[in-house]
């Protein structure tokens, strides 16, 4: 199974793994254990008093309407982002896969949003959709539609979905393009010979062949929407209006750093760790990212 | 035969061009706004084409931040961002590469344990351990330092897997030959593995540089002093200042400066970026 093991040294391998292991223990494992232990106690903000309460913090969370709201917001948000960015990515990939001239330029422009920080993307869109001077609200005015995401919760959620999907389109585009290029040309050609038009070929051959890519991207996009959209929310809505855009990660930050509710925040961290563990297991089980240890 | 009509071809290009224009519209408008005076951006509709304040605006943000003070010169934020991004990218590559080397080429007790420890970092993104990590960094007196910004982010399961995967494809004959020439393990690493890993290093560098530069939440909590602001998190002081009229021209100039470095790195190293992104996730 492993043919490469070949050097012998009593101390060298330990020295080589040391930096990464120290960092892992200090900044990953220890904080994770800390979160787990804090999630089962109640303490005051100054750490002067703490009491072991079993699963009290978790029970509190799931009976708290704010948390349930945040859970629902996160689910709607991540589903919308995933669907929208998958459709966008696939759309561009199918088109880009058809062209030969200008391919490099198209690809370069299509992957651009990936390099923009979520927080910066938030700033860009905040400007475009600003109720006072934004260009989109101005245009929408012609259709007698009033846009103000700072007071309208649906519009706020819609806006952060758009921004997040915008970011992910690039990523999905690249993976779909790679998926499309892996489909043997002979398959498409023989279907064309049998008289299947472009749409028929797409739905009955190409799309099914892309399903491994699609499943993989669904997991990745869910992870992105759950964890990497903090900057967008912080810049654009700060979780508002009326908690309409308060995702789970945003709530951890608010409760932990603003509310100084360490027990509640830690319990939320533990729940999110479970979410990410499940998603990671799915990712490895179904996509054969096999680690044969 | 698959259709090759001119009409379909033109249609494909047209759809791509329109799609890309829509996709890049936010960046275009940011650029336009960054070249106007603040007066032009006070009432709707905002201008649709670039103005003449380019030099003035960019000079202002780089040297003094905002017009009325209250914010720091962006040039310092750019420096901090660069240090953090390079530190994270290089740090991740170095520690992952040497630990992958140890795991693949040595048999030693606890190897599996170390491997799984590194694997576990995959499931602990900074967002879920933000509060306790802050506490650890604070107790080590690393708040407001570059080490504090960089270290908690540089363990990397994905980079370690990538190197491990790659090392396992290197033929054993190469090691035997190196051994025959009397090369020890470190010699082999430097003279054989390092040159062979060039593409992987380049690919990881682009991805990790973008990742590091674009960090937002961690710098937000790990720094309190203005001197340590990175540009991505420093932005929010400009944007979230509610008590004054937003200087959108300067905000947008800062945004353009913030997105330019990672975008340029990605475009210049596009080939490695694509390869890296596709392989890291596999």
XYZ file of C-alpha atoms in Angstrom:
575
model
C 0.000 0.000 0.000
C 2.769 2.446 0.815
C 5.912 1.754 -1.056
C 7.614 5.055 -0.412
C 8.534 4.652 3.231
C 12.257 4.486 3.026
C 14.247 6.894 5.132
C 15.100 6.101 8.707
C 15.744 8.652 11.350
C 14.869 8.779 15.018
C 14.147 12.487 15.275
C 13.894 14.023 11.779
C 10.261 13.080 10.987
C 9.103 14.531 14.300
C 10.984 17.712 13.613
C 9.352 17.954 10.203
C 5.785 17.524 11.418
C 6.376 19.641 14.508
C 5.445 23.109 13.136
C 2.164 21.961 11.666
C 1.292 19.842 14.704
C 2.052 22.630 17.175
C -0.124 25.047 15.228
C -2.858 22.459 14.891
C -2.902 21.721 18.604
C -2.596 25.321 19.736
C -4.933 27.093 17.342
C -7.286 24.334 16.171
C -7.658 21.443 18.595
C -7.313 23.395 21.828
C -9.873 26.079 20.801
C -12.216 23.335 19.608
C -11.974 21.551 22.963
C -12.354 24.906 24.658
C -15.567 25.508 22.705
C -16.862 22.083 23.658
C -16.116 22.622 27.344
C -17.512 26.153 27.341
C -20.656 24.901 25.683
C -21.601 22.935 28.793
C -21.059 25.668 31.359
C -22.619 29.019 32.088
C -20.224 31.823 32.922
C -20.399 35.554 33.392
C -18.596 37.774 30.840
C -15.597 38.299 33.120
C -14.994 34.622 33.772
C -15.355 35.081 37.514
C -18.125 32.602 37.829
C -18.936 29.456 35.922
C -21.208 26.533 36.491
C -21.536 23.167 34.776
C -24.982 22.893 33.227
C -24.913 19.804 31.000
C -26.769 20.515 27.751
C -28.580 23.513 29.083
C -26.993 25.892 26.557
C -28.086 23.663 23.681
C -31.611 23.373 24.998
C -31.716 27.143 25.401
C -30.574 27.555 21.815
C -33.178 25.312 20.290
C -35.967 26.888 22.286
C -34.768 30.363 21.381
C -36.751 31.842 18.486
C -33.743 33.929 17.465
C -31.644 30.831 16.958
C -34.387 28.985 15.105
C -34.804 32.058 12.928
C -31.068 32.109 12.250
C -31.189 28.417 11.366
C -34.011 28.960 8.891
C -32.328 32.015 7.401
C -29.125 30.015 6.921
C -30.943 27.151 5.213
C -32.887 29.391 2.832
C -29.801 31.470 2.186
C -27.466 28.558 1.484
C -29.987 26.764 -0.734
C -30.633 29.898 -2.762
C -26.922 30.644 -3.128
C -26.171 27.057 -4.131
C -28.889 26.834 -6.761
C -28.240 30.257 -8.224
C -24.473 29.900 -8.419
C -24.673 26.357 -9.810
C -27.011 27.469 -12.579
C -24.789 30.471 -13.301
C -21.612 28.408 -13.310
C -23.097 25.731 -15.557
C -24.477 28.345 -17.945
C -21.080 29.961 -18.417
C -19.277 26.623 -18.588
C -21.521 25.293 -21.364
C -21.005 28.473 -23.362
C -17.262 28.704 -22.734
C -16.856 25.052 -23.656
C -18.274 25.797 -27.117
C -15.895 28.579 -28.073
C -12.368 28.247 -29.320
C -11.539 31.838 -30.157
C -10.979 34.127 -27.174
C -11.213 31.209 -24.769
C -8.427 32.450 -22.496
C -9.914 35.930 -22.182
C -13.392 34.609 -21.454
C -12.049 32.247 -18.822
C -9.917 34.924 -17.196
C -12.877 37.284 -16.908
C -15.209 34.568 -15.665
C -12.955 33.546 -12.788
C -12.384 37.139 -11.676
C -15.054 37.272 -8.938
C -13.325 34.380 -7.147
C -10.345 36.602 -6.303
C -12.504 39.361 -4.829
C -12.818 39.156 -1.049
C -16.382 38.547 0.191
C -16.191 41.760 2.216
C -15.082 43.731 -0.856
C -17.817 42.154 -2.951
C -20.160 43.351 -0.226
C -18.884 46.916 -0.593
C -19.242 46.845 -4.385
C -22.842 45.644 -4.263
C -23.709 47.854 -1.318
C -22.842 50.791 -3.533
C -24.832 49.505 -6.534
C -27.880 48.799 -4.390
C -27.648 51.766 -2.043
C -31.214 53.043 -1.534
C -30.140 56.679 -1.917
C -27.700 56.698 -4.814
C -27.446 53.106 -6.081
C -27.923 52.583 -9.783
C -30.272 49.613 -9.411
C -32.750 51.286 -7.071
C -32.686 54.211 -9.489
C -33.564 51.955 -12.425
C -36.140 50.051 -10.398
C -37.804 53.352 -9.721
C -38.985 53.434 -13.339
C -40.930 50.266 -12.615
C -42.446 51.865 -9.521
C -40.598 49.440 -7.325
C -39.223 50.806 -4.089
C -35.916 49.307 -3.121
C -34.572 49.712 0.381
C -32.778 46.678 1.725
C -32.051 48.467 4.993
C -35.696 48.205 6.028
C -37.095 45.446 3.802
C -35.987 42.036 5.052
C -36.779 40.157 1.847
C -34.742 42.561 -0.196
C -31.886 42.291 2.301
C -31.836 38.508 2.065
C -32.147 38.693 -1.712
C -29.182 41.058 -1.869
C -26.809 38.909 0.174
C -27.882 35.851 -1.859
C -27.004 37.701 -5.077
C -23.625 38.806 -3.756
C -22.711 35.358 -2.460
C -23.830 33.637 -5.643
C -21.863 36.167 -7.681
C -18.738 35.078 -5.845
C -19.330 31.376 -6.282
C -20.206 31.438 -9.981
C -16.494 31.512 -10.859
C -15.714 28.465 -8.798
C -18.627 26.459 -10.178
C -17.778 27.578 -13.682
C -14.261 26.148 -13.404
C -15.429 22.791 -12.093
C -18.217 22.469 -14.640
C -15.846 23.426 -17.425
C -13.419 20.725 -16.307
C -16.341 18.296 -16.107
C -17.506 19.169 -19.608
C -14.041 18.776 -21.034
C -13.827 15.307 -19.555
C -16.871 14.130 -21.519
C -15.663 12.176 -24.549
C -16.393 14.031 -27.758
C -17.359 10.824 -29.518
C -20.330 10.468 -27.175
C -21.685 13.872 -28.121
C -21.013 13.274 -31.787
C -22.767 9.936 -31.919
C -25.778 11.460 -30.187
C -25.765 14.240 -32.749
C -25.623 11.618 -35.515
C -28.659 9.964 -33.993
C -30.441 13.246 -34.465
C -30.372 14.643 -30.940
C -30.370 18.437 -30.973
C -28.273 20.580 -28.634
C -30.930 20.767 -25.886
C -31.749 17.093 -26.039
C -28.033 16.261 -25.856
C -27.599 18.533 -22.877
C -30.447 17.091 -20.831
C -30.075 13.417 -21.652
C -26.309 13.076 -21.932
C -24.261 15.994 -20.687
C -26.190 16.938 -17.563
C -26.400 13.364 -16.203
C -22.696 12.864 -16.858
C -21.997 15.995 -14.849
C -23.900 14.764 -11.813
C -20.788 13.816 -9.788
C -19.530 17.362 -10.309
C -22.931 18.734 -9.355
C -23.129 16.761 -6.106
C -19.609 17.746 -5.201
C -20.348 21.408 -5.913
C -23.547 21.318 -3.855
C -21.530 20.349 -0.775
C -18.827 22.926 -1.480
C -21.372 25.688 -2.082
C -23.252 24.841 1.096
C -19.975 25.031 3.015
C -19.233 28.367 1.372
C -22.665 29.812 2.152
C -22.481 28.617 5.749
C -18.971 29.749 6.569
C -17.444 32.164 4.098
C -20.145 34.777 3.763
C -19.499 36.528 7.060
C -17.774 39.493 5.387
C -20.661 40.069 3.004
C -23.217 40.124 5.798
C -21.117 42.286 8.080
C -20.555 44.919 5.395
C -24.011 44.933 3.828
C -26.643 44.195 6.465
C -25.020 43.368 9.839
C -27.581 40.607 10.126
C -30.530 42.968 9.815
C -33.110 44.211 9.280
C -34.805 42.427 12.182
C -32.307 39.521 11.987
C -33.478 38.678 8.464
C -29.907 38.003 7.319
C -28.416 36.688 10.527
C -26.780 33.422 9.514
C -25.419 30.945 12.052
C -21.815 32.085 11.692
C -22.844 35.707 11.981
C -24.779 34.923 15.140
C -21.738 33.235 16.730
C -19.799 36.424 16.194
C -22.582 38.653 17.473
C -23.322 36.572 20.565
C -19.653 35.947 21.342
C -18.082 39.337 20.709
C -21.012 41.725 21.013
C -23.208 39.883 23.494
C -20.328 38.295 25.429
C -22.461 35.180 25.801
C -19.587 32.693 25.691
C -21.605 29.626 26.656
C -24.253 30.245 24.007
C -21.666 31.154 21.424
C -19.625 28.042 22.221
C -22.704 25.827 21.921
C -23.355 27.351 18.510
C -19.739 26.671 17.513
C -20.120 23.039 18.524
C -23.290 22.690 16.430
C -21.529 24.198 13.419
C -18.598 21.845 13.913
C -21.054 18.957 13.707
C -22.500 20.425 10.501
C -19.075 20.719 8.932
C -18.051 17.235 10.064
C -21.148 15.774 8.418
C -20.541 17.742 5.215
C -16.882 16.694 5.158
C -17.769 13.036 5.637
C -20.288 13.271 2.792
C -17.636 14.874 0.671
C -15.115 12.124 1.312
C -17.548 9.215 1.214
C -19.260 10.127 -1.999
C -16.516 11.704 -3.979
C -13.858 9.154 -3.309
C -11.465 11.697 -1.995
C -10.176 8.564 -0.416
C -7.558 8.796 2.266
C -6.305 5.263 2.630
C -5.070 5.463 6.200
C -21.851 15.996 -36.913
C -22.232 18.477 -34.088
C -23.758 21.735 -35.307
C -21.234 24.267 -36.445
C -23.453 26.957 -37.880
C -22.221 30.548 -37.852
C -25.455 31.645 -36.201
C -24.942 29.392 -33.207
C -21.360 30.543 -32.896
C -22.307 34.218 -32.868
C -25.066 33.498 -30.391
C -22.615 31.738 -28.051
C -20.181 34.639 -28.138
C -22.997 37.133 -27.664
C -24.354 35.290 -24.624
C -20.867 35.079 -23.126
C -20.161 38.748 -23.669
C -23.488 39.858 -22.198
C -23.107 37.464 -19.281
C -19.602 38.677 -18.531
C -20.682 42.316 -18.727
C -23.402 41.648 -16.159
C -20.983 39.658 -14.012
C -18.371 42.401 -13.989
C -20.776 45.315 -13.691
C -20.131 45.786 -9.944
C -16.396 46.120 -10.550
C -16.943 48.509 -13.451
C -19.180 50.806 -11.404
C -16.705 50.752 -8.525
C -14.009 51.839 -10.942
C -16.227 54.597 -12.372
C -17.126 55.887 -8.908
C -13.488 55.885 -7.887
C -12.690 58.432 -10.604
C -15.329 61.017 -9.667
C -15.544 63.719 -7.047
C -17.677 63.065 -3.998
C -20.189 65.656 -5.231
C -20.958 63.614 -8.337
C -22.003 60.707 -6.136
C -24.368 62.472 -3.784
C -27.568 62.125 -5.746
C -28.918 59.488 -8.099
C -28.300 58.822 -10.902
C -24.610 58.268 -10.481
C -22.403 58.753 -13.553
C -22.001 55.770 -15.866
C -18.627 56.705 -17.326
C -15.267 57.487 -15.694
C -14.525 61.004 -14.450
C -11.345 62.992 -14.022
C -10.563 62.549 -10.345
C -8.608 59.332 -10.695
C -5.212 60.623 -9.572
C -6.623 62.829 -6.856
C -8.789 60.095 -5.319
C -6.190 57.377 -5.373
C -3.528 59.735 -4.071
C -5.849 60.766 -1.246
C -6.696 57.235 -0.099
C -3.146 55.990 -0.383
C -1.611 58.831 1.594
C -4.313 59.939 4.012
C -7.244 57.531 3.899
C -10.394 59.601 3.841
C -10.734 63.290 3.001
C -11.554 64.400 6.515
C -9.065 62.130 8.257
C -10.595 59.563 10.584
C -9.130 56.728 8.571
C -5.570 55.613 8.024
C -3.570 55.866 4.832
C -4.459 52.871 2.724
C -0.832 52.304 1.835
C -0.213 50.961 5.354
C -3.218 48.698 5.111
C -1.894 47.374 1.814
C 1.428 46.635 3.471
C -0.277 44.766 6.312
C -2.390 42.797 3.869
C 0.650 41.886 1.833
C 2.545 40.678 4.893
C -0.439 38.650 6.069
C -1.159 37.142 2.647
C 2.462 36.215 2.004
C 2.868 34.896 5.530
C -0.208 32.707 5.223
C 0.606 31.479 1.710
C 4.274 30.705 2.350
C 3.637 29.440 5.869
C 0.996 27.001 4.679
C 3.186 25.764 1.850
C 6.285 25.278 3.995
C 4.729 23.533 6.976
C 2.487 21.379 4.764
C 5.283 20.351 2.494
C 7.629 19.247 5.262
C 4.925 17.418 7.158
C 3.766 15.644 4.001
C 7.389 14.697 3.393
C 7.698 13.206 6.857
C 4.424 11.313 6.520
C 5.223 9.818 3.121
C 8.923 9.058 3.416
C 9.370 8.015 7.015
C 7.941 5.230 9.124
C 7.628 6.459 12.661
C 5.362 5.955 15.656
C 2.282 8.203 15.795
C 2.447 8.907 12.081
C -1.231 8.084 11.731
C -2.135 10.235 14.709
C -0.304 13.206 13.219
C -2.016 12.642 9.913
C -5.456 12.654 11.495
C -4.644 15.711 13.566
C -3.791 17.583 10.394
C -6.903 16.168 8.754
C -9.040 17.524 11.575
C -8.118 21.115 10.701
C -10.239 20.666 7.602
C -13.279 20.610 9.844
C -12.312 23.568 11.980
C -12.451 26.712 9.858
C -11.664 29.865 11.772
C -15.326 30.912 11.771
C -16.437 28.088 14.072
C -13.560 28.423 16.528
C -13.426 32.187 16.424
C -14.123 32.974 20.087
C -11.809 30.373 21.706
C -9.056 31.029 19.129
C -9.265 34.682 20.028
C -8.863 33.708 23.673
C -5.794 31.570 22.929
C -4.160 34.284 20.833
C -4.955 36.887 23.484
C -3.422 34.765 26.241
C -0.266 34.333 24.148
C -0.083 38.134 23.807
C -0.289 37.837 20.036
C -3.153 40.276 19.426
C -2.114 43.121 17.134
C 0.911 41.239 15.860
C 1.610 39.732 12.458
C 2.186 36.341 14.089
C -1.247 36.576 15.646
C -2.759 37.348 12.265
C -0.928 34.592 10.444
C -0.299 31.594 12.707
C -3.903 30.572 13.535
C -4.625 30.234 9.829
C -1.635 28.356 8.468
C -2.321 24.737 9.301
C -3.536 23.237 6.044
C -4.977 19.804 5.512
C -5.615 20.444 1.818
C -2.046 21.536 1.101
C -0.683 18.588 3.078
C -2.909 16.176 1.118
C -1.842 17.688 -2.176
C 1.860 17.279 -1.411
C 1.320 13.839 0.043
C -0.573 12.745 -3.063
C 2.152 14.142 -5.265
C 5.045 12.606 -3.305
C 3.410 9.209 -3.557
C 3.518 9.385 -7.353
C 7.271 9.944 -7.411
C 8.919 6.698 -8.525
C 10.928 4.839 -5.891
C 13.793 4.496 -8.352
C 14.500 8.160 -7.828
C 14.980 7.618 -4.106
C 17.124 4.562 -4.664
C 19.294 6.528 -7.071
C 19.594 9.394 -4.618
C 20.503 6.976 -1.856
C 23.082 5.325 -4.072
C 24.667 8.731 -4.582
C 24.849 9.007 -0.832
C 22.147 11.656 -0.437
C 20.543 11.838 2.995
C 16.873 12.629 3.592
C 17.268 16.406 3.666
C 19.517 16.402 0.636
C 16.900 14.368 -1.222
C 14.199 16.803 -0.163
C 16.066 19.889 -1.300
C 17.677 18.521 -4.465
C 14.954 16.222 -5.769
C 11.542 16.902 -4.237
C 11.685 20.681 -4.149
C 12.414 21.152 -7.870
C 9.810 18.525 -8.767
C 7.190 20.292 -6.670
C 7.498 23.651 -8.420
C 4.117 23.515 -10.151
C 2.353 22.356 -7.022
C 3.965 25.120 -5.020
C 2.952 27.731 -7.607
C -0.611 26.406 -7.710
C -0.946 26.418 -3.933
C 0.647 29.829 -3.704
C -1.996 31.510 -5.867
C -4.866 29.923 -3.969
C -3.421 30.552 -0.533
C -2.383 34.099 -1.382
C -5.959 34.893 -2.407
C -7.235 33.119 0.702
C -4.851 35.058 2.951
C -5.382 38.439 1.365
C -9.149 38.089 1.518
C -9.354 37.176 5.215
C -11.834 39.375 6.976
C -13.263 37.944 10.190
C -9.966 36.960 11.768
C -8.188 40.325 11.263
C -11.359 41.977 12.528
C -11.136 40.282 15.917
C -7.358 39.767 16.207
C -6.414 43.401 15.692
C -7.610 46.439 17.586
C -4.865 48.883 16.732
C -5.328 50.911 13.547
C -1.725 50.276 12.571
C -2.541 46.601 12.116
C -5.589 47.032 9.888
C -5.561 45.034 6.701
C -7.216 46.631 3.726
C -10.091 44.151 3.490
C -11.155 44.730 7.088
C -10.085 48.378 7.153
C -12.713 48.991 4.482
C -15.504 48.578 6.952
C -14.524 51.673 8.897
C -15.110 53.680 5.749
C -18.320 51.912 4.832
C -19.922 51.612 8.222
C -19.295 55.195 9.300
C -22.933 56.154 9.689
C -22.592 59.618 11.145
C -21.161 61.177 8.021
C -21.978 61.322 4.331
C -20.202 58.355 2.749
C -17.342 59.390 0.496
C -18.239 56.793 -2.075
C -15.496 57.862 -4.458
C -12.824 57.155 -1.842
C -14.535 54.004 -0.590
C -14.586 52.654 -4.130
C -10.962 53.645 -4.748
C -10.045 51.680 -1.625
C -12.155 48.748 -2.787
C -10.382 48.719 -6.151
C -7.004 48.810 -4.412
C -8.133 45.967 -2.155
C -9.227 43.692 -4.974
C -6.425 44.446 -7.391
C -3.552 42.437 -5.833
C -5.346 39.075 -5.578
C -6.960 39.578 -8.986
C -3.591 40.345 -10.563
C -1.908 37.384 -8.893
C -4.711 35.163 -10.159
C -4.602 36.488 -13.711
C -0.814 36.352 -13.973
C -0.724 32.820 -12.593
C -4.024 31.733 -14.160
C -2.737 28.386 -15.364
C -1.496 27.357 -11.927
C -4.558 28.783 -10.272
C -6.909 26.594 -12.301
C -4.772 23.520 -11.812
C -4.475 24.172 -8.103
C -8.137 24.802 -7.542
C -9.180 21.667 -9.377
C -6.583 19.502 -7.655
C -6.818 20.797 -4.121
C -10.457 19.786 -3.969
C -9.980 16.344 -5.395
